[in-house]
PDB file of C-alpha atoms in Angstrom:
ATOM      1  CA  UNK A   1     -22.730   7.029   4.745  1.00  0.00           C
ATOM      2  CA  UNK A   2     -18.636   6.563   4.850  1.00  0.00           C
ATOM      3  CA  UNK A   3     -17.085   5.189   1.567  1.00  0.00           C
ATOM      4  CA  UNK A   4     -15.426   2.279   3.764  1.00  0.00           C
ATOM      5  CA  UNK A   5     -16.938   0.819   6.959  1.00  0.00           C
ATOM      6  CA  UNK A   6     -14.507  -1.570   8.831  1.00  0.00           C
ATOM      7  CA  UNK A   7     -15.648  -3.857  11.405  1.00  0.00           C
ATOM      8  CA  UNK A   8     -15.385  -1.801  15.010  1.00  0.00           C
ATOM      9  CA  UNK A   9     -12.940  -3.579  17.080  1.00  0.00           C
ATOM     10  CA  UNK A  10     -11.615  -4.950  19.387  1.00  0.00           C
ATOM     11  CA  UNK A  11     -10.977  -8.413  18.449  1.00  0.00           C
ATOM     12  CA  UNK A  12      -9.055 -11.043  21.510  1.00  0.00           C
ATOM     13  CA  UNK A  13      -8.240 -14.179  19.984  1.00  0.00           C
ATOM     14  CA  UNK A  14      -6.021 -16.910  21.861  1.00  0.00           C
ATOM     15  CA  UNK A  15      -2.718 -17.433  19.879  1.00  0.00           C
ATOM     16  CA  UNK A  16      -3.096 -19.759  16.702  1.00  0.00           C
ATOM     17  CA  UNK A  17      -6.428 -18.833  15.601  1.00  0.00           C
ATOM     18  CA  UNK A  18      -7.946 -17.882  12.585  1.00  0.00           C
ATOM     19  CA  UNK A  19      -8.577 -14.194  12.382  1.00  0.00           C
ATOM     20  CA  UNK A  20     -10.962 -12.565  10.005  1.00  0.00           C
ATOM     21  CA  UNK A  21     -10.500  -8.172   9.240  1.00  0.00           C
ATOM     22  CA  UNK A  22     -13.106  -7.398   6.985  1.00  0.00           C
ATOM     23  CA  UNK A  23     -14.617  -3.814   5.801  1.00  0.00           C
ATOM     24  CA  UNK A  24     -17.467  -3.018   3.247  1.00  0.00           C
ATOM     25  CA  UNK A  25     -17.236  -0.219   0.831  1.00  0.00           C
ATOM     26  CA  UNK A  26     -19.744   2.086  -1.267  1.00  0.00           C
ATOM     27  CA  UNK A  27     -17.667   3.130  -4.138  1.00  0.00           C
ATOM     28  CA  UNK A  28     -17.504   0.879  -7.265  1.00  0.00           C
ATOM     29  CA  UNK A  29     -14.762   3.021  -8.375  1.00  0.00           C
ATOM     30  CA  UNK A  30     -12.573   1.460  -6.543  1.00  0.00           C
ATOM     31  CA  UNK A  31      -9.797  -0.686  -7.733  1.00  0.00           C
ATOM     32  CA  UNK A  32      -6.693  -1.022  -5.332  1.00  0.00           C
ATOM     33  CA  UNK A  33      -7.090  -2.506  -2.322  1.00  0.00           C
ATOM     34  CA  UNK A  34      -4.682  -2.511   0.766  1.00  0.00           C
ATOM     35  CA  UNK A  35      -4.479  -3.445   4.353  1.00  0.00           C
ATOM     36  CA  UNK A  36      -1.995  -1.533   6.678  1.00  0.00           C
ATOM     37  CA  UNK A  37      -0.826  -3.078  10.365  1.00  0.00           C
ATOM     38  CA  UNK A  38       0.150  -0.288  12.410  1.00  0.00           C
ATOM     39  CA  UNK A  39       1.262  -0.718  16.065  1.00  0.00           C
ATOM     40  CA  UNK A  40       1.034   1.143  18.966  1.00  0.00           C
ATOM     41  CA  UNK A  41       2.596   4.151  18.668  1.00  0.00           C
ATOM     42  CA  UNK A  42       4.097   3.789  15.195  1.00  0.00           C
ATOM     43  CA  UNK A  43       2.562   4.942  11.380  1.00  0.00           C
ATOM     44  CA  UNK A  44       0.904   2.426   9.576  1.00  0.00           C
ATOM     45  CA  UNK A  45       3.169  -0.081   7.198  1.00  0.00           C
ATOM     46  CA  UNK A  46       1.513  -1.466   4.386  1.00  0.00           C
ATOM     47  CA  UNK A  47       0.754  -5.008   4.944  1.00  0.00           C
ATOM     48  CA  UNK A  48      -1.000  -6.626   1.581  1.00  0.00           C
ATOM     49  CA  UNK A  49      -2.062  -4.667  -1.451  1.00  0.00           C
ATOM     50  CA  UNK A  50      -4.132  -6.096  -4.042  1.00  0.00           C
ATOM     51  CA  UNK A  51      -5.759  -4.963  -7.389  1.00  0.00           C
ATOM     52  CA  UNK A  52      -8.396  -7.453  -8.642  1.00  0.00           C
ATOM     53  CA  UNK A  53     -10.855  -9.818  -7.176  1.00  0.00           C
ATOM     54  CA  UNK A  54     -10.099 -13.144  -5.674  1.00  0.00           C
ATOM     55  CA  UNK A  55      -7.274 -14.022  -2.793  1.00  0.00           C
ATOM     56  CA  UNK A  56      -4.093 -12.798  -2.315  1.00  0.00           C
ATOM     57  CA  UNK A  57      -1.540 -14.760  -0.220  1.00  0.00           C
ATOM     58  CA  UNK A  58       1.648 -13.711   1.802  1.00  0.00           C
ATOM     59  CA  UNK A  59       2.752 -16.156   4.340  1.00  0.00           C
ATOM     60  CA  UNK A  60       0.519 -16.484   7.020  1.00  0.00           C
ATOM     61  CA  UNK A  61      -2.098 -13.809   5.372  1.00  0.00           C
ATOM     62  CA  UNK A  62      -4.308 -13.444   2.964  1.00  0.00           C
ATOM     63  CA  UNK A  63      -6.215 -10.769   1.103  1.00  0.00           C
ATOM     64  CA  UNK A  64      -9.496 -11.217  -0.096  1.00  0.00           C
ATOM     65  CA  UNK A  65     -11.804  -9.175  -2.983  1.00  0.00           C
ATOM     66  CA  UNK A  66     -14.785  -9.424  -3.502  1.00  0.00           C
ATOM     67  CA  UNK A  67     -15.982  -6.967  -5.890  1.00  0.00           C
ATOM     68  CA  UNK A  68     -19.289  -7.921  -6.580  1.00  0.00           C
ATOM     69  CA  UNK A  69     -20.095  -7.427  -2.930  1.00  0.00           C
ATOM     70  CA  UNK A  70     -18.240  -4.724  -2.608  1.00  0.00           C
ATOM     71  CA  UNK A  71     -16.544  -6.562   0.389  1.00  0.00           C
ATOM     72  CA  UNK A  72     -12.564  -7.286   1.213  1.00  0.00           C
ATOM     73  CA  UNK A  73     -10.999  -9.555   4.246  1.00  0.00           C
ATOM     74  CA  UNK A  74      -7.798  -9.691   5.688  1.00  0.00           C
ATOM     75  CA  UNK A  75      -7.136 -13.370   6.954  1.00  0.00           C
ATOM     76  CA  UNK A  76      -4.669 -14.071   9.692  1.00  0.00           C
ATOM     77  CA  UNK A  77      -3.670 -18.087  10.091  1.00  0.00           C
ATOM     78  CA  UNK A  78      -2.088 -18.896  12.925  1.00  0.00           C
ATOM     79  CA  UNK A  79      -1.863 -15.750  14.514  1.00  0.00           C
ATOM     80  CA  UNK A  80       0.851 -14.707  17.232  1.00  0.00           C
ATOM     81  CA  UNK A  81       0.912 -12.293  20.245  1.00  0.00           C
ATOM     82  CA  UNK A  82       3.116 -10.018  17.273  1.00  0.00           C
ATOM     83  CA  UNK A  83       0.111  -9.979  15.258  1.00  0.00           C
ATOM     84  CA  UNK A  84      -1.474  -7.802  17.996  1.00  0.00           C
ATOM     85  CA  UNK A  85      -1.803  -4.131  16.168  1.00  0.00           C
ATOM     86  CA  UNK A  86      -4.679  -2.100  14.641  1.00  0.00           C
ATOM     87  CA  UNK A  87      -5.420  -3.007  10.941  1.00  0.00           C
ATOM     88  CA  UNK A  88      -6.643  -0.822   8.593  1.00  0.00           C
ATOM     89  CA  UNK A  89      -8.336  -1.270   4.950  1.00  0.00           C
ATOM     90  CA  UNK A  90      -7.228   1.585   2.689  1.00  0.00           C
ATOM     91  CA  UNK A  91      -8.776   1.648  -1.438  1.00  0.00           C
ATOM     92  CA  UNK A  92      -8.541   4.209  -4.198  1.00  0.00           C
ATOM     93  CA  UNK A  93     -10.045   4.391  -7.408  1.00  0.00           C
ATOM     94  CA  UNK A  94      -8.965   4.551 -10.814  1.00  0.00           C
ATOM     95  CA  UNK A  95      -6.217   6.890 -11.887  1.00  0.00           C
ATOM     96  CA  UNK A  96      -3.039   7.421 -10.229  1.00  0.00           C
ATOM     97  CA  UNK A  97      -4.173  10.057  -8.012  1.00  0.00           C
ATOM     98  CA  UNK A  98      -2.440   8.850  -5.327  1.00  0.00           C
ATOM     99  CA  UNK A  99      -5.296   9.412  -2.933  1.00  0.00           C
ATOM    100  CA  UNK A 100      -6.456   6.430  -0.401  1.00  0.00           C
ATOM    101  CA  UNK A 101      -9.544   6.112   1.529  1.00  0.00           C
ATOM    102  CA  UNK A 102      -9.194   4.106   4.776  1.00  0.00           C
ATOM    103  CA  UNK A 103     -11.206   2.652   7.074  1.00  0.00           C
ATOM    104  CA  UNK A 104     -11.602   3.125  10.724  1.00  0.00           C
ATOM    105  CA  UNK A 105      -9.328   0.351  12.305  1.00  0.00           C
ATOM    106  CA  UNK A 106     -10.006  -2.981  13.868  1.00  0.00           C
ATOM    107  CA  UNK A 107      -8.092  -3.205  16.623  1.00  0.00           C
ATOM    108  CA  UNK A 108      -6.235  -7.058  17.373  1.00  0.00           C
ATOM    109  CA  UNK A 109      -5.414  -8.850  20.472  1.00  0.00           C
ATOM    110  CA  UNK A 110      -3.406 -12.681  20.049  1.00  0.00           C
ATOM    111  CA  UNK A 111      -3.004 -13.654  23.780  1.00  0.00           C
ATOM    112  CA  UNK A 112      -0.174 -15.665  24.653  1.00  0.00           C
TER     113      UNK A 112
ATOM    114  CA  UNK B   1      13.535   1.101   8.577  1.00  0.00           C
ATOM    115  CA  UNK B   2      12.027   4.262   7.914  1.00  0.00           C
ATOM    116  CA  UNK B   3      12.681   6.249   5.096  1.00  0.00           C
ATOM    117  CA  UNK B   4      10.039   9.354   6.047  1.00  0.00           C
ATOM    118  CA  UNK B   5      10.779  11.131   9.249  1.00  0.00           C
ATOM    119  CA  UNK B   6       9.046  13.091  11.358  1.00  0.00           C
ATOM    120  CA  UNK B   7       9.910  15.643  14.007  1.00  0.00           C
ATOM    121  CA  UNK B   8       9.036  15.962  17.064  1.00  0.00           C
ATOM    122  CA  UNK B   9       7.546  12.473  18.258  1.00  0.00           C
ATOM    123  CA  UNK B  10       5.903  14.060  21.290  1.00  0.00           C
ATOM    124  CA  UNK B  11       4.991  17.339  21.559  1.00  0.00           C
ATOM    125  CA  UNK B  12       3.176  19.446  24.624  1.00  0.00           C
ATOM    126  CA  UNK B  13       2.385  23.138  23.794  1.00  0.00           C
ATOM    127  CA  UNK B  14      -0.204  25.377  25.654  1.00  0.00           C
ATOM    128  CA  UNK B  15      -3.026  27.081  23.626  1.00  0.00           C
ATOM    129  CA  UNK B  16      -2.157  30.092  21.410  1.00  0.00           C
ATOM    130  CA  UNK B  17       1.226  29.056  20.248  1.00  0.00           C
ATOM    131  CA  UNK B  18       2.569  28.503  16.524  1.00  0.00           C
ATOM    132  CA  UNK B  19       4.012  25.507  15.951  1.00  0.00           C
ATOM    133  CA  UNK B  20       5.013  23.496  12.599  1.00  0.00           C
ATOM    134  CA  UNK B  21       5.559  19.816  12.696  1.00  0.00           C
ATOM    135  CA  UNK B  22       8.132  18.563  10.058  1.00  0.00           C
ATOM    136  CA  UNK B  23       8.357  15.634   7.699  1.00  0.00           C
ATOM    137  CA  UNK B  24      10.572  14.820   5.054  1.00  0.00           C
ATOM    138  CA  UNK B  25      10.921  11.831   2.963  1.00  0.00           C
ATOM    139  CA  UNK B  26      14.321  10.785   1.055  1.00  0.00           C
ATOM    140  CA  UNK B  27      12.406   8.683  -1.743  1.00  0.00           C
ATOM    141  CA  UNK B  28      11.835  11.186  -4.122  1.00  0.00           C
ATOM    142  CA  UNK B  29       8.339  10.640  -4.295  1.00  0.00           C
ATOM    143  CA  UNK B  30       6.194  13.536  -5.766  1.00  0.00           C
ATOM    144  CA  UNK B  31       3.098  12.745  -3.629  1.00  0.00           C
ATOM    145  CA  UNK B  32       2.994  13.801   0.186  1.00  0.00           C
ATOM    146  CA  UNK B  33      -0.201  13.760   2.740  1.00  0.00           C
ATOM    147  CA  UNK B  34      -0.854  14.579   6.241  1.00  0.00           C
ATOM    148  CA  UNK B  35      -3.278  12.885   8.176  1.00  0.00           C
ATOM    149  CA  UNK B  36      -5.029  13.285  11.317  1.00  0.00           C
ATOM    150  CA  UNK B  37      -5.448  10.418  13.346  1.00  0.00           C
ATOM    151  CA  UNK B  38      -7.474  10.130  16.839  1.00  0.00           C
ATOM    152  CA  UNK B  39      -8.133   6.957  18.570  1.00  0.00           C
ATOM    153  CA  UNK B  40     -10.756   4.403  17.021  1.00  0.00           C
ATOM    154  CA  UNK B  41     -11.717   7.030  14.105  1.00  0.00           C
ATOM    155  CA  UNK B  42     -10.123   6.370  10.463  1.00  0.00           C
ATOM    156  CA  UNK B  43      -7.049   8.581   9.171  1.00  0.00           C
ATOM    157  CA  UNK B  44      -8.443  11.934   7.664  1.00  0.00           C
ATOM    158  CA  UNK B  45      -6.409  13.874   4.860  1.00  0.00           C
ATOM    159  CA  UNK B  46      -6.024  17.187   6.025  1.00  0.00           C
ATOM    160  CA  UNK B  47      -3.649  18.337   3.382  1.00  0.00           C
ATOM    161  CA  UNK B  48      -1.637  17.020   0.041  1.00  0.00           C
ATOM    162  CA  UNK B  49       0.915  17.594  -2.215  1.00  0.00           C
ATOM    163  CA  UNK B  50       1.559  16.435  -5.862  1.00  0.00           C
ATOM    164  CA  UNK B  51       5.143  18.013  -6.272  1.00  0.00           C
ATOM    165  CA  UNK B  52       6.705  20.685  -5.347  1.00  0.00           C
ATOM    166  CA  UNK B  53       5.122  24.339  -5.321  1.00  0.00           C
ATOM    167  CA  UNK B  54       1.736  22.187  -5.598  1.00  0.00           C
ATOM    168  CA  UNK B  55      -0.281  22.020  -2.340  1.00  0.00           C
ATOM    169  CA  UNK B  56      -4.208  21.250  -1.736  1.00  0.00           C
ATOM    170  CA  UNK B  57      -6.371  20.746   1.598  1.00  0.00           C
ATOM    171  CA  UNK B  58      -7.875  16.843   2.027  1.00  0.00           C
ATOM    172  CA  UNK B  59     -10.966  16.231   3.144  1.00  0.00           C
ATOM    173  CA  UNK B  60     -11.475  17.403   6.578  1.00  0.00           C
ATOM    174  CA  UNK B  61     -11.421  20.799   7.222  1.00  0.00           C
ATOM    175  CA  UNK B  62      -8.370  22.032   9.557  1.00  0.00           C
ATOM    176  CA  UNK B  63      -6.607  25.202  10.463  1.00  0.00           C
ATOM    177  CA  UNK B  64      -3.097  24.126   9.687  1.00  0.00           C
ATOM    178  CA  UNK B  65      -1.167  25.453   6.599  1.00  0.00           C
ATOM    179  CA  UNK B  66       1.501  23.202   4.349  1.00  0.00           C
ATOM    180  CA  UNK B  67       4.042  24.251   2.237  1.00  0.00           C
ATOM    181  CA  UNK B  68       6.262  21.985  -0.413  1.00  0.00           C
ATOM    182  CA  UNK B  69       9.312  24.046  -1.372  1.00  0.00           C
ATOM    183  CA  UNK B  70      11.267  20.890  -1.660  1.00  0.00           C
ATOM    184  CA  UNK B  71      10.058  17.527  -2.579  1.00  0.00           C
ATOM    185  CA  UNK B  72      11.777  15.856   0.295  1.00  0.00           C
ATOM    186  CA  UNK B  73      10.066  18.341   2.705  1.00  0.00           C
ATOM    187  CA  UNK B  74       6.543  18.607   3.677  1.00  0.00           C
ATOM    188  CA  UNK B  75       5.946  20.690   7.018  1.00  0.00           C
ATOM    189  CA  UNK B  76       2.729  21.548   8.790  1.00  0.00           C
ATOM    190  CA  UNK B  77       2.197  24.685  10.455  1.00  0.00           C
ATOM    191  CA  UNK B  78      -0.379  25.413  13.258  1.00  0.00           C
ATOM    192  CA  UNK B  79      -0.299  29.352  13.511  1.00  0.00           C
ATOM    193  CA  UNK B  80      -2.158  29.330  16.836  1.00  0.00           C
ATOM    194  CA  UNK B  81      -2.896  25.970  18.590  1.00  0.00           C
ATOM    195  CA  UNK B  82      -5.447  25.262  20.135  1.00  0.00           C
ATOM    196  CA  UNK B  83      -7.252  22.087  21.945  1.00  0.00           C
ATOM    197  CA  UNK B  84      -9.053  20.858  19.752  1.00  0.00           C
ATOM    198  CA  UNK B  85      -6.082  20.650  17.471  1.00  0.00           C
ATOM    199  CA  UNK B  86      -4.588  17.398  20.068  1.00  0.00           C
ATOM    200  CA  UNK B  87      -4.404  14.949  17.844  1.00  0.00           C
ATOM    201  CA  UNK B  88      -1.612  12.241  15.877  1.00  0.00           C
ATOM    202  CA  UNK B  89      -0.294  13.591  12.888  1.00  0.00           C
ATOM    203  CA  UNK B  90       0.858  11.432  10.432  1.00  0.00           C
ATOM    204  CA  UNK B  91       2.827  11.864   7.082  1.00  0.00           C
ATOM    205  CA  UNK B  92       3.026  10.128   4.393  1.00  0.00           C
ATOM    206  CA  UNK B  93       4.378   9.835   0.947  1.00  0.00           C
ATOM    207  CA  UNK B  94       4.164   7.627  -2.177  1.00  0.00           C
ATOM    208  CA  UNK B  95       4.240   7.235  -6.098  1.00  0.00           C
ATOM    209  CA  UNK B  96       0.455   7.084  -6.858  1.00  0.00           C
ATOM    210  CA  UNK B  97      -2.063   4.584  -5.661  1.00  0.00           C
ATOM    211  CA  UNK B  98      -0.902   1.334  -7.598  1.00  0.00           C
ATOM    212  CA  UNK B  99       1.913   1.610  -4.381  1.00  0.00           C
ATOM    213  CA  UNK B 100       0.277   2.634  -1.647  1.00  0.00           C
ATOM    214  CA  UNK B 101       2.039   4.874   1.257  1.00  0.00           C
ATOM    215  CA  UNK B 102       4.889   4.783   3.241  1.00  0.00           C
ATOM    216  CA  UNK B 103       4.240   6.455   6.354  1.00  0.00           C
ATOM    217  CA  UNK B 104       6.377   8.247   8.901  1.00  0.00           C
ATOM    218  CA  UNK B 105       5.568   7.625  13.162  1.00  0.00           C
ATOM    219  CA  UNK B 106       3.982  10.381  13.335  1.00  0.00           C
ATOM    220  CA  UNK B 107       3.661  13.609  15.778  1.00  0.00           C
ATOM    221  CA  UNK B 108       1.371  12.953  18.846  1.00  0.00           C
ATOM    222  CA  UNK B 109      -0.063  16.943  19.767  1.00  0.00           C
ATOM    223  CA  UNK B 110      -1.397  17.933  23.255  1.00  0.00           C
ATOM    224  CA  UNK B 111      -2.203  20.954  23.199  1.00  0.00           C
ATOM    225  CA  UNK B 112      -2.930  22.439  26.882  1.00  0.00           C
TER     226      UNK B 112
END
């Protein structure tokens, strides 16, 4: 079983919806959470990073933990044809190790 | 605008060849990685690096060799390339987990 499963892509959703990301992990070590946009043909740029349970908002996204469940979400409001990218979860444990553990990608589609 | 580079973008080679893809950061951060990356699979850690002189293979198993003679260096060397090695490398650096990775655009590989 993977430490992170990520919902397989991909998503289409017609500009100004609501999008959900979500991925499940294994490891209740884990304590940092992030989610990384990365567009086609580019490395991934960190997006949201959060440490503790509960929501996380930045503009038009927001992060959500849920550690009990072992479960985060990236949510997208309003989303726009730039929104279109492959998002990826990424968590680490305790420690500064340094090391993250990503998921596999959702891929995103916001049609015009 | 990105502070870790990598060289070359694009890069054909046929099978046999030695070949070292560079990176180099100008944070100063002690921690580099190199990930492989195909399409619709998660990033996997084929090598890190903790500071200089300090070097140590990820998770997935891989041919390539790394070196960290400098900290704002981290190259990858294939010593004979092969097929199987096409892939997107991607490198990455950072200050621990608590601030996630910066990532460079990474190398796309054919190898032919």
């Amino acid at each position: 079983q993977k430490e992170v499963e990520q919902d397989p892509g991909p998503l289409s959703v017609p500009e100004g919806a609501i999008v959900s990301l979500n991925c499940t992990y294994s490891n209740s070590a884990f304590q940092y959470f992030m989610w990384y946009r990365q567009y086609s043909r580019k490395g991934p740029e960190l997006l949201m990073y959060t440490y503790s349970s509960g929501n996380k908002e930045d503009g038009r996204f927001t992060a959500q933990v849920d550690k009990s469940s072992k479960y985060i979400s990236l949510f997208i409001r309003d989303s726009q044809p730039s929104d279109s990218a492959t998002y990826l979860c990424a968590m680490s444990g305790a420690g500064n190790t340094g090391k993250l553990i990503f998921g596999q990608g959702t891929t995103l589609q916001v049609k015009p | 605008e990105a502070d870790i580079y990598q060289t070359p973008r694009y890069l054909v080679i046929g099978t046999g060849k030695k070949i070292t893809l560079e990176c180099s950061q100008t944070m100063g951060h002690d921690k580099m990685y190199w990930y492989q990356q195909d399409p619709g699979m998660e990033l996997h850690l084929i090598h890190y690096s903790y500071g200089v002189n300090s070097t140590e293979k990820g998770d997935l198993s891989s041919e390539s060799t790394v070196s960290r003679i400098r900290t704002e260096h981290f190259p990858l060397t294939l010593e004979s390339a092969r097929p199987s090695h096409t892939s997107q490398y991607l490198c990455a650096s950072s200050e621990g987990s608590l601030w996630g990775y910066t990532f460079g655009s990474g190398t796309r590989l054919t190898v032919v």
